[in-house]
């Protein structure tokens, strides 16, 4: 992206300031904060110091009160002295709406200020009765509630992949409400008072917030008897009915500012009518592109990269769309060169933006580049030590790295700022968990959820604590609630898989691990977990396929790490980033092999009765002591044995299941960066049967191999026993002596040596 001119930067700043003011007027304070922060992060040095000089002069030569000079200045519309420039203030504050809306807002101004003051004091019901004194109708949440309005704000006659089916039938329409489908309820009131869009938005938004507040009150204790997801916002049906009637009466071509469309989309999304919610939110962001709340709601409805690519063509190309694309990529863990270029471009436009810096930190965290993530979070903390957003993720990294002093400092800092923030509670909970005080950790995670039931990290981390406490039932429920909050969070799905594996319910665990692999197909740990479950249920052929995917993923990740490009380049190289030319097959050196995965593959072949293949993989496992790189081969293996991670290959493993696009993740706080995929060094050059790879010598004598490990020693013992069984006594004696020298499996090696000597002497 080319550098913006000063005029463009000023235009973006003024637009963001305008958006911040509009959001604040509608009590959308998080969106207002986001817009204001971006507006002040632009690289503009346009402060007018002339006013300071003028005020200094006035302090030295103050005019008399009510003097003729002061009166003339007031009549001129300016301050005492030279008239100031009010252009920026006028552009930000004065409404840019049609004359009818302007007249309505002027007439409603006193009542609107009263209603807004009630909202600010969290008196939501009182706020809503200022403009809508009667109760809302009770009807099921749907689209076109009893009004005949099309379910999509676009032309219902034209169907796109984003549009759900139009309502059919006369009179009543079908809907998808929060608890299924059913008939519509009462129609919206015919006598809706005439009011501006701004007042209607505040009124209905206050009703929505009132319903959310009452829902939390009825739910009571976290994971208590009433906390089962059955309590819903009872105001949704009435709000949906009124908005449906409103849009039908006005028509979709009538002038609109996009705020009511945002509220309608949010209500539909809360009612699980996601297809129509997506359409209304797209319409909202096109009318009001700097309402960040609408972008966040739209991002929550995207479950995959395909969904993102499907939505982008329907959006206008502007700065807010780029920011949304970056945020959605972070949410979907899309680590590609395109994402990096987009991040660099936006950083150039907003060089002081903490939002973009935190997004960069989260991208590095999801890519397991903990060094970069730590640097970004430390910069965030140094720049604004009172900013608590995303610091819970920072505490996750410190937990995984076992940085107790740093985590203790972070917990102390967050507590001193605001001890009743969900982020603070999660940070303190991580601190107690690191000290193995799991009961205290659970207490703080519960407190975080009491403050915000939709705080994802708290549900996932609390599930992990319950696993540590051997409370599997509570752990499963916590992970399930995390999945309900965000189906894209791989950590919660992986936690479910781990918990069911502890219960030895391997089919359940396999399902959830497959969800993990569907979300992070480039993560070797995901496929390793899938392979282990398949092995335990006796599906050895499918287990080998999963282990092979883990092997290639680990090799590519290690190659990317060694080259300094990180997991972002690795992800795109696997063909998951949407980059052109990424076929997933890969060419050239990929990286070292993980001996543990090779050993598991060998065991699968042994259990399936294929001792020849088992021996080959044991030899390859042993070769990793010296080192070996995986390289792209030119063979043509069968589809089931192809060692690539292209999109077409993923379905090979999951084709026997109904839902192969499932999600999951690793350790609730992230993967341990100290775990390795193997290291490089000199190695063997023989190709493995069934692989589309070869292992090449990377330079013997470099000392970059794994060295002697428990896994390679087990492989050496297996090969020694295999050689003994096949009467290759010299080879068996050599391997047994090596085991004695290595100090691993010594007793078994000595017993084998005694048997070998007896056979050789006999």
mmCIF file of N, CA, C and O in Angstrom, residues 77 115 236 338 442 652:
data_model
loop_
_atom_site.group_PDB
_atom_site.id
_atom_site.type_symbol
_atom_site.label_atom_id
_atom_site.label_comp_id
_atom_site.label_asym_id
_atom_site.label_seq_id
_atom_site.Cartn_x
_atom_site.Cartn_y
_atom_site.Cartn_z
ATOM 1 N N UNK A 77 -18.579 35.493 16.678
ATOM 2 C CA UNK A 77 -18.655 34.025 16.824
ATOM 3 C C UNK A 77 -17.360 33.396 17.230
ATOM 4 O O UNK A 77 -17.190 32.197 17.089
ATOM 5 N N UNK A 115 -32.567 10.373 28.071
ATOM 6 C CA UNK A 115 -32.481 8.927 27.857
ATOM 7 C C UNK A 115 -31.025 8.461 27.899
ATOM 8 O O UNK A 115 -30.701 7.418 28.492
ATOM 9 N N UNK A 236 -35.162 -10.092 22.919
ATOM 10 C CA UNK A 236 -34.760 -10.250 21.518
ATOM 11 C C UNK A 236 -35.964 -10.295 20.582
ATOM 12 O O UNK A 236 -35.955 -9.688 19.508
ATOM 13 N N UNK A 338 0.326 -12.574 3.004
ATOM 14 C CA UNK A 338 -0.662 -11.511 2.788
ATOM 15 C C UNK A 338 -1.026 -10.828 4.091
ATOM 16 O O UNK A 338 -1.129 -9.593 4.164
ATOM 17 N N UNK A 442 -9.103 -21.413 40.023
ATOM 18 C CA UNK A 442 -10.500 -21.575 39.624
ATOM 19 C C UNK A 442 -11.354 -20.446 40.192
ATOM 20 O O UNK A 442 -12.263 -19.924 39.521
ATOM 21 N N UNK A 652 -8.736 -36.850 3.356
ATOM 22 C CA UNK A 652 -8.480 -38.289 3.321
ATOM 23 C C UNK A 652 -8.674 -38.892 4.697
ATOM 24 O O UNK A 652 -9.262 -39.955 4.866
#
